[in-house]
Amino acid sequence: MIFNRSAILLLATLLCALPAFSQDAPKFKFGKVDAEEFQKKAYSVDSSANAVILSEVGISRFIGNNSGGFTLEFKVYRRAHILNKNGYGVADVTIPLYTGSQSEEKLINLRASTYNIENGKVVSTKLEKSSVFKDKINKYWAHQKFTLPNVREGSIIEYEYTIESPFLFNLQPWYFQGENPRLWSEYQVAIPQFFNYVTLKQGYHPFAVETTSTKNDNFTLSESRTAMATERYSFQASIAERRWAMKDVPALKEESFTSTLRNHISKIEFQLSEHRPPLEYRRIMGSWTDVMGELLKDEGIGQINGNNGWLGDAVDGAVGNTTDKLQRAKKIYAWVRDNLTCTNNYGYRTTQSMKEVLRKKNGNVADINLLLIAMLRKAGIAAEAVILSTRSHGYTYSMYPLLERFDYLIAAIGIGESVYYLDAADPSMGFGHLPYKCYNGHARVINADATPLEFSADSLTEKQLASVFIVNDSAGRLLGSVQKRAGYFESARLRRAVKEKGKESVFTDISRAAGAEMTFLEQSIDSLAQMEGPVDIKYKFNMPMGDEDLIYFNPLLDERFKDNPFKSAQRLYPVEMPFAMDQTYLLRIEVPKGYEVDEIPKQMVVKLNEDGDGVFEYRISQTDNAIALRCRLVISRTFFAPEEYETLREFFNLVVKKHSEQIVFKKKK
């Protein structure tokens, strides 16, 4: 770190004490636990909670160090009440520490205790230093771990520690939410005016406290001239004191149709943007074009920029005599997809040279797709790399070029007026198709313009059509014929299932889902090798009717929702479906011989919201000796805000109820 010498000199010592924030948080002091605190067996924030965080406070500030710069000091205090054995996990603590090439973060002043009631008195058990161990994760990260001792049902635990960090980019984030509810969660940060951080907030729980204030403080800077002489300088600077707090924060639990909880957990993060006077001005966070320009020069990604003449044989072997550009692109894509194996489905950085990838025939997703790009370019096809974040990794920020937010690399090619996006690392994808995990919003092309892209789940519609015809046979059984065209992503799943378990497993699943005694007479799965199109399933079956007075028959067979995917009464974050859906089911069934219709479900057409976000049709009728059914479910958008959840849940409750209704046949007298 370099100070502007016309203003002041190098080494800084921050003379201020901890920021004087107002305190309206619970009054907890380490080591002071009253017997009354153990009496509570449940908390209103969540009466079914296994453990509750009673209070947690984090404080970050800047202090001077002996190396000519600043140190980030991060203090944490946390107290929790363990209500039953399923809450013991709150006593397992992991503290991440970052390691650089020449320095590392340090954990200091750790103390932790468990408190229990014994004979009416509070008994404390302290954590021994020997119970703390370090786990090296990789060259950048290590974890300090410990488990609070003597934990029982009803125990109260507390711990505090300080992290000293020389890495000013690593101003600690704060998570106000987690797997256990929190009665109080607070973060305090004091940032001197000569550092500028971008603050990134997310989550749906409101702040109980959100304040910013400024004050001037004295700084003393010192520089060692010789072993015996040190020069000191003093100056005043403004400090921004910021405080955030939440209370009664519910636990965040995984629900259906969620990209990742990382997108929705209530938290605050920081990104160092620039150094300001009296430091020498330096921009830390570059622009998108700066960042993409650096990636183009990257040792791994930059491999696609050369002539790569050594790829000539591989390209010629893939395309043969084909001259049409689109067909050449399809053949190269298929060759890479079918001949290389992906060893890691995430990452935008390479793990080896392209020559090694081609020789070994494997690599991570970046290795494989960069080789694809290089081969396409060698064949005269314009191709570029695109980085994105998958659904499970979380959202990226279009405003800020934060590369750690990305975890995937694909290819983009332009032929004529058309653009195609390719992922040769996924063996179940066809040309021009990406796995739905890639449709997670903002992405960037690695080019000089840093071209932004948007991969929206709303642009995907999974269409499915099933046609069923059931007639009486001469033996008194029902004879059925089914043709089903799967949606694209369901087709990809079926291809994987057949490859792993065989075709028979698909029909076993169909029979199990139908919940009826079915004997398959013919069965086939078409288009398994045609990766660009849907898979067709065809089969015939018979079904014995027995001799009961009443026969109950569900006309939807295996094509029904048995359970509502939205089970929780309340949802704290959005619903994120991977794609829109359009499912149509057609049935024509003859009334079984010797029977007549006693009851059929009523017809129904229901819209999801007035804007046409979805529709459910259930149209059924009887004509002479046959019943016809048309059932269609359409969901036309993929994102539903928390306030829309109840409506969506009730809509699917109706679908599930209607799907469960049966036709009743009564024996003729």
XYZ file of C-alpha atoms in Angstrom, residues 48-270:
223
model
C -40.209 -26.234 15.964
C -36.573 -25.053 15.875
C -33.890 -27.455 17.056
C -31.570 -24.609 18.049
C -31.867 -20.821 18.134
C -29.174 -18.176 17.791
C -29.943 -15.824 20.675
C -27.531 -13.118 19.568
C -24.654 -12.680 17.150
C -22.609 -9.560 16.534
C -19.796 -8.941 14.077
C -17.515 -5.884 14.088
C -15.022 -4.991 11.360
C -12.502 -2.165 11.638
C -9.150 -1.115 10.216
C -6.039 -1.002 12.412
C -2.415 -0.280 11.659
C 0.172 -3.049 11.417
C 3.964 -3.244 11.506
C 4.371 -3.884 7.792
C 3.609 -0.463 6.426
C -0.099 -0.832 5.906
C -3.452 -1.688 7.404
C -4.909 -4.837 8.922
C -8.586 -5.744 8.866
C -9.822 -6.823 12.284
C -13.026 -8.861 12.378
C -14.559 -9.684 15.771
C -17.411 -12.165 16.183
C -19.592 -12.998 19.185
C -22.328 -15.617 19.096
C -24.642 -17.206 21.707
C -27.081 -20.039 20.951
C -29.603 -22.219 22.762
C -29.681 -25.924 21.817
C -33.235 -27.188 22.263
C -32.886 -30.849 21.278
C -30.371 -33.345 19.920
C -31.117 -32.321 16.316
C -29.684 -28.911 17.157
C -26.255 -30.190 18.189
C -24.839 -29.080 14.839
C -24.820 -25.440 15.996
C -21.962 -26.424 18.323
C -19.765 -27.432 15.347
C -17.939 -24.289 14.259
C -15.855 -23.736 11.127
C -13.927 -20.500 10.590
C -12.490 -19.956 7.065
C -9.070 -18.284 6.838
C -7.540 -16.986 3.604
C -3.900 -17.584 2.683
C -1.932 -15.523 0.177
C 1.488 -16.088 -1.349
C 3.352 -14.343 1.488
C 0.881 -13.857 4.321
C -2.248 -15.337 5.847
C -5.199 -14.513 8.027
C -4.814 -15.307 11.722
C -7.350 -16.450 14.283
C -6.741 -14.897 17.708
C -8.524 -14.437 21.043
C -10.730 -17.489 20.609
C -12.736 -18.508 23.621
C -15.806 -20.712 23.828
C -17.916 -22.296 26.559
C -20.914 -24.561 27.030
C -23.364 -23.912 29.864
C -25.690 -26.442 31.484
C -27.968 -26.473 34.523
C -26.784 -28.925 37.207
C -28.522 -29.036 40.596
C -30.127 -25.696 39.858
C -26.840 -23.961 39.093
C -25.231 -22.875 35.835
C -22.122 -24.947 35.154
C -19.602 -23.839 32.513
C -17.368 -26.099 30.418
C -14.630 -24.268 28.529
C -13.240 -25.217 25.149
C -9.655 -26.442 25.422
C -7.076 -25.120 22.964
C -6.175 -28.715 22.097
C -9.703 -29.180 20.685
C -9.131 -26.621 17.920
C -7.614 -27.979 14.721
C -6.742 -26.638 11.297
C -7.911 -28.239 8.064
C -6.055 -27.228 4.890
C -8.629 -27.013 2.087
C -6.416 -25.793 -0.772
C -3.556 -23.380 -1.329
C -5.865 -20.425 -0.658
C -8.082 -21.576 2.184
C -7.761 -23.284 5.549
C -10.505 -23.974 8.087
C -10.122 -23.658 11.842
C -12.607 -26.065 13.401
C -13.840 -26.881 16.865
C -16.835 -28.436 18.611
C -18.163 -26.999 21.848
C -17.705 -29.504 24.721
C -20.327 -31.153 26.944
C -23.271 -30.294 24.720
C -26.669 -31.628 25.797
C -30.302 -30.946 25.074
C -30.976 -27.541 26.611
C -27.334 -26.377 26.571
C -26.448 -22.759 25.910
C -23.222 -22.186 24.021
C -21.258 -19.053 23.264
C -18.002 -18.238 21.570
C -16.060 -15.262 20.305
C -12.960 -14.793 18.217
C -11.035 -12.283 16.152
C -9.614 -12.661 12.646
C -6.695 -10.432 11.692
C -6.356 -10.118 7.935
C -3.702 -8.336 5.837
C -5.979 -8.697 2.792
C -7.956 -5.484 2.471
C -10.062 -6.996 -0.325
C -11.411 -9.477 2.215
C -13.663 -7.214 4.271
C -15.754 -9.963 5.836
C -19.330 -10.564 4.687
C -22.099 -11.106 7.202
C -24.912 -13.655 7.010
C -28.003 -12.609 8.929
C -29.723 -15.894 8.130
C -28.878 -19.572 8.177
C -30.168 -23.022 9.034
C -31.184 -21.900 12.543
C -33.450 -18.956 13.388
C -31.841 -15.851 14.890
C -33.361 -13.583 17.502
C -30.746 -10.908 16.831
C -28.059 -10.628 14.156
C -25.940 -7.494 13.836
C -22.971 -6.282 11.827
C -20.945 -3.108 12.423
C -18.351 -1.775 10.006
C -16.160 1.346 10.237
C -14.481 2.272 6.939
C -11.933 5.121 6.645
C -12.485 7.552 3.783
C -9.364 6.383 1.960
C -10.946 3.001 1.174
C -14.006 2.626 -0.998
C -16.041 -0.587 -0.971
C -19.064 -1.557 -2.999
C -21.745 -2.875 -0.666
C -23.854 -5.769 -1.961
C -27.038 -6.589 -0.046
C -29.509 -9.368 -0.663
C -32.346 -11.165 1.074
C -36.016 -10.647 1.874
C -35.992 -10.143 5.647
C -36.227 -6.460 6.664
C -33.579 -4.659 8.688
C -34.486 -3.693 12.236
C -31.553 -1.276 12.179
C -29.806 0.257 9.159
C -27.789 3.364 9.959
C -24.808 5.277 8.596
C -22.938 8.038 10.379
C -19.587 9.753 9.927
C -17.027 11.147 12.286
C -13.450 12.399 12.158
C -10.688 10.453 13.842
C -7.005 10.966 14.328
C -4.561 8.729 12.536
C -0.910 8.419 13.405
C 1.368 7.163 10.652
C 4.908 6.004 11.220
C 7.790 4.933 9.037
C 10.973 3.237 10.281
C 13.944 5.067 8.757
C 16.583 3.049 10.615
C 16.619 0.492 13.383
C 16.768 3.366 15.879
C 14.660 6.050 14.180
C 10.973 6.173 13.350
C 9.160 9.161 11.891
C 5.552 9.767 12.843
C 2.901 11.919 11.234
C -0.638 12.698 12.310
C -3.742 13.590 10.362
C -7.499 13.505 10.625
C -9.741 11.483 8.364
C -13.423 10.770 8.103
C -14.759 7.336 9.025
C -18.096 5.944 7.844
C -19.717 3.942 10.630
C -22.342 1.579 9.298
C -24.624 -0.702 11.259
C -27.115 -3.311 10.144
C -29.245 -5.534 12.357
C -32.114 -7.962 11.926
C -34.289 -9.521 14.580
C -36.487 -12.604 14.641
C -34.927 -13.936 11.459
C -36.429 -17.302 10.446
C -34.235 -20.171 9.319
C -33.763 -20.481 5.581
C -34.689 -23.980 4.452
C -34.361 -25.624 1.065
C -37.642 -25.683 -0.848
C -38.625 -27.131 -4.197
C -37.890 -25.045 -7.301
C -34.966 -23.173 -5.783
C -31.835 -22.324 -7.744
C -29.673 -22.053 -4.612
C -30.188 -20.595 -1.167
C -27.084 -18.474 -1.815
C -29.278 -16.235 -3.964
C -31.770 -15.544 -1.194
C -30.076 -15.723 2.177
C -30.077 -12.331 3.897
C -26.482 -11.122 3.840
C -24.117 -8.232 3.170
C -20.909 -8.494 1.144
C -18.200 -6.025 0.219
